[in-house]
Short mmCIF file of C-alpha atoms in Angstrom, two decimals:
data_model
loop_
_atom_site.label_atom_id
_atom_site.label_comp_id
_atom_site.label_asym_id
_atom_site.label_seq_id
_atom_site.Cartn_x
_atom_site.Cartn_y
_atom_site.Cartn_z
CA UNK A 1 5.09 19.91 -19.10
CA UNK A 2 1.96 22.35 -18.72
CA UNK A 3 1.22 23.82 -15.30
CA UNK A 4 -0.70 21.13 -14.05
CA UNK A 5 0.41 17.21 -13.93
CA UNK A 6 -2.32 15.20 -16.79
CA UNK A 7 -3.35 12.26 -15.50
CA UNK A 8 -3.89 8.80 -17.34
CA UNK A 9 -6.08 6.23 -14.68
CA UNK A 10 -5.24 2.62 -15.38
CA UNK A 11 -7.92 0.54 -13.89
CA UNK A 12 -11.77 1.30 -12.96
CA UNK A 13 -11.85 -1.23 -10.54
CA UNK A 14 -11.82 -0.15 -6.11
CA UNK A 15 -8.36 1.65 -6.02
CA UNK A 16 -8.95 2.98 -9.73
CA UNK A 17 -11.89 4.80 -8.02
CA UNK A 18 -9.54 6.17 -5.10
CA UNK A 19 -6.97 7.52 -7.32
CA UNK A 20 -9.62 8.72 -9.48
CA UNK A 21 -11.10 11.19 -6.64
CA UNK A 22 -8.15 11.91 -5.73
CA UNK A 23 -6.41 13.47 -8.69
CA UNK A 24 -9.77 14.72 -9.79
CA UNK A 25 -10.96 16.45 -6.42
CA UNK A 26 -7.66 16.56 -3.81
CA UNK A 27 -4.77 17.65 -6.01
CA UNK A 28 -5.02 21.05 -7.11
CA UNK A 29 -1.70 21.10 -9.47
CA UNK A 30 -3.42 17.51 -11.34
CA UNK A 31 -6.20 16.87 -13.32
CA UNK A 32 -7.59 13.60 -14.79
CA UNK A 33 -7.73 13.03 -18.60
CA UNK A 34 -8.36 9.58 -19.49
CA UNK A 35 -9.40 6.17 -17.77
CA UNK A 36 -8.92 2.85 -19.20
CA UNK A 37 -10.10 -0.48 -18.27
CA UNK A 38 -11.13 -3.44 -20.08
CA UNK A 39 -14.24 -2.72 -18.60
CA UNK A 40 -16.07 -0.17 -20.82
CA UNK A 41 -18.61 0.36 -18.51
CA UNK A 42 -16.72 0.51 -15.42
CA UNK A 43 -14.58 3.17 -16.98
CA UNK A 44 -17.32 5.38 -18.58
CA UNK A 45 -18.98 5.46 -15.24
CA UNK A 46 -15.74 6.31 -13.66
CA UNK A 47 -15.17 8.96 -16.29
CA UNK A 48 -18.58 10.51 -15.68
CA UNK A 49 -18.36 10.29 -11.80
CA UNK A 50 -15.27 12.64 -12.20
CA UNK A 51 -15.57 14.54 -15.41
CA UNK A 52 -13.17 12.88 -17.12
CA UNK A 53 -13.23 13.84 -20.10
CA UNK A 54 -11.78 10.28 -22.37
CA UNK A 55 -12.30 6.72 -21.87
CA UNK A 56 -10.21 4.02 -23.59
CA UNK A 57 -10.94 -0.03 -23.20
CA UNK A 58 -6.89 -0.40 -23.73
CA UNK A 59 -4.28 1.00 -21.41
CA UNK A 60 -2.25 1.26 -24.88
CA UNK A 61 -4.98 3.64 -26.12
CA UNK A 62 -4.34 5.43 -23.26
CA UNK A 63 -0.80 5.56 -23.43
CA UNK A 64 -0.78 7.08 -26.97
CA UNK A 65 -2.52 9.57 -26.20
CA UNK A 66 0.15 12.82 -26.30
CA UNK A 67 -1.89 14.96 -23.91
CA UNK A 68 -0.90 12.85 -20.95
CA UNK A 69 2.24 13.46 -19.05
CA UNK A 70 2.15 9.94 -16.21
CA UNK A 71 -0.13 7.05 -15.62
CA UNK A 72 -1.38 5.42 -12.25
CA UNK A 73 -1.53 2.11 -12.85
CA UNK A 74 -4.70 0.71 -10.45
CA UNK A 75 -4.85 -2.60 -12.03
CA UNK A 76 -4.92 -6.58 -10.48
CA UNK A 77 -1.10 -7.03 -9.54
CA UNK A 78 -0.54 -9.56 -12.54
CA UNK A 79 -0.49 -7.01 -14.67
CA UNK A 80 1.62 -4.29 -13.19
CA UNK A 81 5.18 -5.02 -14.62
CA UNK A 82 3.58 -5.23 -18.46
CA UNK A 83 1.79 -1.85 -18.03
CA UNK A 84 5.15 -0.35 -16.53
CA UNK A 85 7.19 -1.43 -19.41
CA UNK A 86 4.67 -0.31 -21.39
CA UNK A 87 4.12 3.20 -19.73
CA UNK A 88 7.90 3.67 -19.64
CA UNK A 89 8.70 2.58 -23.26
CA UNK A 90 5.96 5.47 -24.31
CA UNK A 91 7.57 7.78 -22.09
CA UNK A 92 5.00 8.16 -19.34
CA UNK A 93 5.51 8.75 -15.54
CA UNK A 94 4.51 6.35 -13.44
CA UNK A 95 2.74 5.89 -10.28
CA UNK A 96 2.35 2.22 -9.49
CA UNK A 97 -0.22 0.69 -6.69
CA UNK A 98 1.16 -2.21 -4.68
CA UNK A 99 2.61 -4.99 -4.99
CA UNK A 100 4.83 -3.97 -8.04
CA UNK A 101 4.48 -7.45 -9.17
CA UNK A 102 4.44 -11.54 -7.96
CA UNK A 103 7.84 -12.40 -9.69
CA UNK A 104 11.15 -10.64 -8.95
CA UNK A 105 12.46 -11.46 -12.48
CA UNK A 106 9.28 -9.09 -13.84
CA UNK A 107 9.88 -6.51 -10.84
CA UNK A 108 13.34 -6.53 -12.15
CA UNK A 109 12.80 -6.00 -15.68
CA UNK A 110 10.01 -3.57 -15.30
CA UNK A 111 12.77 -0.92 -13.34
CA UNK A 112 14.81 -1.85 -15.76
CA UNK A 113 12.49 -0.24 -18.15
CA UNK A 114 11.80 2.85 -16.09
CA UNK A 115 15.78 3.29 -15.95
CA UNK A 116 16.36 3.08 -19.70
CA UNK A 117 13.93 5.52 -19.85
CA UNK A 118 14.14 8.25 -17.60
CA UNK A 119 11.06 8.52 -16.54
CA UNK A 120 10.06 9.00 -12.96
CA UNK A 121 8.63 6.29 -10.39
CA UNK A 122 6.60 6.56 -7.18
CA UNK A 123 5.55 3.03 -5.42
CA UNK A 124 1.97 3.45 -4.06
CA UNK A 125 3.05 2.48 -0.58
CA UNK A 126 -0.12 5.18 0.93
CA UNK A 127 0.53 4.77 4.70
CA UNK A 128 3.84 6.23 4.33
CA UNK A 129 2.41 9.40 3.51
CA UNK A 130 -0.11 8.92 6.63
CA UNK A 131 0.73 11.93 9.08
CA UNK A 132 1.30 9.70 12.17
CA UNK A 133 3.67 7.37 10.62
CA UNK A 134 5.68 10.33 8.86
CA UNK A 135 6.25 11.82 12.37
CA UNK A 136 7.43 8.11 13.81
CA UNK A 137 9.68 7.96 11.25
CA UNK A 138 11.17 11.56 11.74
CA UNK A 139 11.32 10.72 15.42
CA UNK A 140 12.95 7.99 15.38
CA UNK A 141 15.85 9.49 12.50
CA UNK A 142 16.01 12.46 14.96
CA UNK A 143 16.95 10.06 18.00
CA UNK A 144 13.92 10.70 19.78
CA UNK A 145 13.18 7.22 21.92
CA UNK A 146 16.71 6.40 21.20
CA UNK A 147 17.64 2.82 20.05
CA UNK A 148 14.55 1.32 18.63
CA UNK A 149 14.32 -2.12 20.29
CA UNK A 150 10.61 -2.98 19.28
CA UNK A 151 8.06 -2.19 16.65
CA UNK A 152 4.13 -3.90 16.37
CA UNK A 153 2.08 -3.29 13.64
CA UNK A 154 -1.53 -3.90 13.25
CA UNK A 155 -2.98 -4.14 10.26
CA UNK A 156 -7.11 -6.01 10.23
CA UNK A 157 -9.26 -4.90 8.14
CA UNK A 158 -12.97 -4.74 8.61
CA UNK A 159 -14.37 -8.15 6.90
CA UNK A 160 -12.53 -10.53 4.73
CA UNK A 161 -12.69 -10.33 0.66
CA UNK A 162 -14.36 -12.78 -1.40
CA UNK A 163 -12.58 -16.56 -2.09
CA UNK A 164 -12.84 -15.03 -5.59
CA UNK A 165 -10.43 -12.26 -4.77
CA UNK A 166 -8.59 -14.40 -3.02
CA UNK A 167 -7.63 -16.71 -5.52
CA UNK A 168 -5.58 -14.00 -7.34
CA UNK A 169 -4.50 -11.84 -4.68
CA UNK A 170 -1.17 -13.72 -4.29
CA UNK A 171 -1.82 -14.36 -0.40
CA UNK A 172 -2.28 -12.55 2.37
CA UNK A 173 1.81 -11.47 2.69
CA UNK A 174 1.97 -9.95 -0.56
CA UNK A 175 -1.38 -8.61 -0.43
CA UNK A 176 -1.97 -7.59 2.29
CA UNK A 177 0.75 -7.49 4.71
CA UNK A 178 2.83 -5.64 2.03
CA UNK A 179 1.86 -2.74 3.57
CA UNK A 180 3.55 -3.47 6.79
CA UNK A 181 6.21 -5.35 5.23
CA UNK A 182 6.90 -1.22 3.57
CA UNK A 183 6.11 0.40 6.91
CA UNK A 184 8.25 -1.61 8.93
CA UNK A 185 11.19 -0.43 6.70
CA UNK A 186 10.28 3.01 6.60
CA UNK A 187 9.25 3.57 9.89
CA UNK A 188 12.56 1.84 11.31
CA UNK A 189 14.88 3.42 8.53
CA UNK A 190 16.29 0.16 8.50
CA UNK A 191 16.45 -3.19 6.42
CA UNK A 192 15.51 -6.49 7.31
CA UNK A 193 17.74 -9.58 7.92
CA UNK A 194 15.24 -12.63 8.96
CA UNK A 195 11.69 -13.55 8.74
CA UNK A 196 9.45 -15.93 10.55
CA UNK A 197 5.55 -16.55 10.00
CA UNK A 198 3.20 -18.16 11.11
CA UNK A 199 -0.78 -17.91 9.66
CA UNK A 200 -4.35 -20.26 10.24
CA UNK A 201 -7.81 -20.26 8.56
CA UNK A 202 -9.47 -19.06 11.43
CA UNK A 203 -12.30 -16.73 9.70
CA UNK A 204 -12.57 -18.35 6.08
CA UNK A 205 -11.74 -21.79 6.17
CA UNK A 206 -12.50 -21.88 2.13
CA UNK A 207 -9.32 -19.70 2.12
CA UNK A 208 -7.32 -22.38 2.72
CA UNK A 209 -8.09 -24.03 -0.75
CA UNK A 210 -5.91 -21.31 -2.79
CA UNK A 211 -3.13 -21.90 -0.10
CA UNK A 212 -3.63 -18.99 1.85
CA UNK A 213 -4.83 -17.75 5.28
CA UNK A 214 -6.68 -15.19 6.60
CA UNK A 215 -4.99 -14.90 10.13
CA UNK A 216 -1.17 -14.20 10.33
CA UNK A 217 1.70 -13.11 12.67
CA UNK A 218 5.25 -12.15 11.33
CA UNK A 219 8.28 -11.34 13.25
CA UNK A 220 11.29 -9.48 11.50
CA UNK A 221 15.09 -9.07 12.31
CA UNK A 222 16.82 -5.88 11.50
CA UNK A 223 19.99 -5.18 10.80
CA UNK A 224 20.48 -2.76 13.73
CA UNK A 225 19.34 -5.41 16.20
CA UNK A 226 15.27 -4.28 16.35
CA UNK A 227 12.69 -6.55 16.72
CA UNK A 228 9.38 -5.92 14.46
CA UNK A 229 6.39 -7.87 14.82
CA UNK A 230 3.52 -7.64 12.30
CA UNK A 231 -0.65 -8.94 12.75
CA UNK A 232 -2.82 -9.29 10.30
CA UNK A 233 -6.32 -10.32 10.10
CA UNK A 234 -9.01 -10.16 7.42
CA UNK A 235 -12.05 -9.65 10.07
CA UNK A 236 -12.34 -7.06 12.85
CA UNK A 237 -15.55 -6.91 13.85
CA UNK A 238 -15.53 -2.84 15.88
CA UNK A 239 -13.85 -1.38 12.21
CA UNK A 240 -10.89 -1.03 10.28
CA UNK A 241 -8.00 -1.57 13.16
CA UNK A 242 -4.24 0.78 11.83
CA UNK A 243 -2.25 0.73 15.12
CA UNK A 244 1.44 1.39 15.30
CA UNK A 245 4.13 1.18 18.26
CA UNK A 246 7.53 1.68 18.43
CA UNK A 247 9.90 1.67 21.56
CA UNK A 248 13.31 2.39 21.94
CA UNK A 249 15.80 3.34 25.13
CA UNK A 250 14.42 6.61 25.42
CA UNK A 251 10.87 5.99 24.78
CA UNK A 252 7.73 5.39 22.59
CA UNK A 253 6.06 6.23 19.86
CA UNK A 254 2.36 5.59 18.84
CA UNK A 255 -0.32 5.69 16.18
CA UNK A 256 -3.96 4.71 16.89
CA UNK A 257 -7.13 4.29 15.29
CA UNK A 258 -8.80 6.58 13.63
CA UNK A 259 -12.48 6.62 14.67
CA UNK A 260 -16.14 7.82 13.23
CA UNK A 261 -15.75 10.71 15.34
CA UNK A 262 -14.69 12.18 18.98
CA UNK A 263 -17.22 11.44 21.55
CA UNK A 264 -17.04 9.78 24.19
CA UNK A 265 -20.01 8.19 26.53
CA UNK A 266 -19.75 7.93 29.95
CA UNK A 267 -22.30 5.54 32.11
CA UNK A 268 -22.68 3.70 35.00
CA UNK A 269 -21.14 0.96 32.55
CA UNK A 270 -18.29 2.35 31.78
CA UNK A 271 -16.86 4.44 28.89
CA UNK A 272 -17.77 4.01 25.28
CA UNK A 273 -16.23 5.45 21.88
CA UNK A 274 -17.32 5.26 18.31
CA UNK A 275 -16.29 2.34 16.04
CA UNK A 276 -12.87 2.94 14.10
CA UNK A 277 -13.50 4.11 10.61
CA UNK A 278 -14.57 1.33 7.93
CA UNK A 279 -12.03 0.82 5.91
CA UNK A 280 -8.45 1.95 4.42
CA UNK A 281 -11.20 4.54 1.68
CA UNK A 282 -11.95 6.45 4.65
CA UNK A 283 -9.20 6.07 6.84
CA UNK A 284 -6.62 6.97 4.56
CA UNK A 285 -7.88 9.71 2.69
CA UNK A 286 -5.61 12.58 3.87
CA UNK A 287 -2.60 9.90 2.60
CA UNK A 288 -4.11 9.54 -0.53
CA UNK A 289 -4.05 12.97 -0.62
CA UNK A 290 -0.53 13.60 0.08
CA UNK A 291 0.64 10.71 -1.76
CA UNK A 292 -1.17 12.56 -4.73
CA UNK A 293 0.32 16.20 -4.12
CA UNK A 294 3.85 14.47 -3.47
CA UNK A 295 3.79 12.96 -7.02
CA UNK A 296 2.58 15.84 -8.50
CA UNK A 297 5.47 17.73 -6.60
CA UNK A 298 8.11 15.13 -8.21
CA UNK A 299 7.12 16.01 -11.95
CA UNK A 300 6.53 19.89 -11.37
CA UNK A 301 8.79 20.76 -9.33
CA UNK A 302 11.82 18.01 -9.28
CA UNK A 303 11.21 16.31 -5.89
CA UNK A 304 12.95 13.32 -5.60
CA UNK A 305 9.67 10.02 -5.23
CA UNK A 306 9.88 9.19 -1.15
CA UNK A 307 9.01 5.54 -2.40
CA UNK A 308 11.04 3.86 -4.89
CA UNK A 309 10.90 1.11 -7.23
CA UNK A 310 13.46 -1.00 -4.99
CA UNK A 311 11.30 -0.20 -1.62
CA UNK A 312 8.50 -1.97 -4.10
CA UNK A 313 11.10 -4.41 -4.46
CA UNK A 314 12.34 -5.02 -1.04
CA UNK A 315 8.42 -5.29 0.16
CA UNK A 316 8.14 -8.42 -2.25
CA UNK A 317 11.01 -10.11 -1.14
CA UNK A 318 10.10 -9.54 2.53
CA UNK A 319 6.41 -11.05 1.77
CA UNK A 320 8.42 -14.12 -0.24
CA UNK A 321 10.08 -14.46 3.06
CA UNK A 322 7.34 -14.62 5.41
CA UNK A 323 5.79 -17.10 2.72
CA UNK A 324 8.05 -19.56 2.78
CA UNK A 325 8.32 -19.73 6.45
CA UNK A 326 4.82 -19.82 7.02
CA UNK A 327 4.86 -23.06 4.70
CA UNK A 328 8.11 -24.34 6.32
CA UNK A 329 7.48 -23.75 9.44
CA UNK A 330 11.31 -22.31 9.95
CA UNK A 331 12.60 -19.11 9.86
CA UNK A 332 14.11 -17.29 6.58
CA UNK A 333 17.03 -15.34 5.80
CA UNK A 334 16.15 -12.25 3.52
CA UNK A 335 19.50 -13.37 1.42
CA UNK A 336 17.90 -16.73 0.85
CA UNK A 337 15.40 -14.44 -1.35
CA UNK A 338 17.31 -12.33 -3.25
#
C-alpha cells in the first residue's frame, strides 16, 4: 500500500458529502480518488467540490479501478450488503455507513464475504469516536462510578425528514435509533438481553402510513443487570439535542449538547445560552474526523477496526427487537432475534 490510504466514495448523496470532506480535508494520511453514484451529476459536483480527481456512474467502475486501496460505502441501506460483497470480492477495504443492512441473512452473507477475503472492516458507528462518549466508556471499563445501574440516551434531531425518506429508511429503530442501539453497547461494554418499545405519530402523522413513527422510547436489559433507556424524536425545535448519562454506585457520567458557541446572557429574565448546533454535520465533525484517521490507522499501520461487522450486526438485531415490541406491544428477548 503507498503512504497514504486511496480512497473510493460510494454515494454522492448527504453522508457521501461528509465522508467526502472528510477524507479530502481532515485526514492527512488519506486522499480521495474516485466517487461513484448513479447520479452523474451529483458525483461530478462532489468530485469538483473536493478535487477529486475520477468520477464513475457504477460503484463496479469504481471498484476496478487498481489505484484504490478501500471504499466507503455512503449509499441508501438497501444496497449496502451487495456493494460489500462486491468491494470484498475485488479486494477492497471497507468502511461501511450504518445500518449494515435490513435483513440478517444479507448482513450475514456480506461478513461472510469480508472473511473469505481478508480484507478489513470498520462499521460507521461515528458517535463512538465522539470524545465524550470515548471517555464514558473508558470510565466506566476503569470502574470509575462503579456498577452501572442506569444509562439515558437522547438522540432528536432538529426537524423530521421527508415522508419520501421515510418510506425507505426502514423505520425510525433501524434508522435512526441505531445509533443508540451501538452506543448503548459500547458505552456499557455490555450486551443486551431484552427490549421494550413503545413509539406515536406525534410530529408527522403521514409517517404513520409507511408503518413508522416519529416519536419513540426504548428500554434495554443488560446482561450485567443495567438498565438503558433510549428517546428519540425527529423534531427539536432549540437544535440538534446528543445527551448522554450514565450512573453507577460510585457515580455519574455525562455528555451534553454541543452548542453554537459559549456565551451566556444574563438579565433580569434569567439566563440564556445559544441554540445546540444544527445537526449531526456540525455536531459531529471532530468524530468524523477520528473515525476517518482511525481507519486510516487500521490499513497503515495494523490497528485492529474499534467497530466491527458483528457490532453492525448486533445494532440490527437490537432495532428488530425494539420493532417488534413496539408493534406487539410486549417486550422481546434479544434470543427471539437471532
Amino acid at each position: 500500500m503507498s503512504h497514504k490510504l486511496r480512497i473510493g466514495i460510494i454515494g454522492a448523496g448527504r453522508i457521501g458529502k461528509v465522508h467526502a470532506k472528510t477524507f479530502s480535508t481532515l485526514v492527512p494520511a488519506a486522499t480521495v480518488e474516485a466517487v461513484a453514484d448513479t447520479n452523474p451529476t451529483a458525483a461530478r459536483e462532489l468530485a469538483e467540490q473536493y478535487g477529486i480527481p475520477v468520477v464513475y456512474d457504477d460503484h463496479k467502475k469504481l471498484l476496478a479501478n487498481a489505484a484504490i486501496d478501500a471504499v466507503v460505502i455512503c449509499t441508501p441501506t438497501e444496497f449496502h450488503a451487495d456493494m460489500i460483497v462486491d468491494a470484498a470480492n475485488a479486494g477492497k477495504h471497507v468502511f461501511c455507513e450504518k445500518p449494515l443492512a435490513f435483513s440478517l441473512d444479507a448482513i450475514d452473507n456480506a461478513l461472510a464475504a469480508v472473511k473469505r477475503s481478508g480484507v478489513t472492516f470498520l462499521m460507521g458507528f461515528n458517535r463512538r469516536h465522539d470524545v465524550g462518549h470515548t471517555r464514558i466508556r473508558r470510565d466506566v471499563i476503569a470502574g470509575r462510578i462503579g456498577n452501572p445501574e442506569l444509562c439515558h440516551i437522547i438522540s432528536r434531531d432538529p426537524s423530521p425528514p421527508t415522508a419520501e425518506y421515510i418510506r425507505t429508511s426502514g423505520g425510525i429503530y433501524v434508522d435512526m435509533m441505531i445509533h443508540d442501539f451501538d452506543l448503548s453497547r459500547y458505552l456499557l461494554n455490555d450486551e443486551p438481553e431484552e427490549v421494550f418499545a413503545t413509539g406515536a405519530c406525534l410530529i408527522e402523522p403521514e409517517f404513520a402510513k409507511y408503518n413508522d413513527v416519529d416519536t419513540a422510547m426504548v428500554t434495554i436489559r443488560f446482561r450485567n443487570g443495567a438498565i438503558c433507556s433510549i428517546d428519540n424524536s425527529r423534531r427539536a425545535i432549540y437544535g440538534y439535542d446528543q445527551r448522554v448519562e450514565v450512573m453507577g454506585s460510585k457515580g455519574r457520567l455525562s455528555t451534553f449538547n454541543m452548542l453554537e458557541d459559549n456565551t451566556q446572557f444574563a438579565g433580569p429574565d434569567g439566563f440564556q445560552e445559544p441554540r445546540a448546533l444544527n445537526f449531526f454535520m456540525e455536531r459531529y465533525i471532530p468524530a468524523f474526523q477520528t473515525e476517518g484517521i482511525h481507519f486510516a490507522d487500521c490499513l497503515l499501520h495494523g490497528a485492529t477496526p474499534n467497530c466491527t461487522g458483528e457490532d453492525g450486526r448486533a445494532a440490527v438485531v437490537m432495532a428488530k427487537a425494539a420493532d417488534l415490541s413496539a408493534k406487539t406491544g410486549r417486550l422481546v428477548k434479544i434470543s427471539e432475534i437471532g
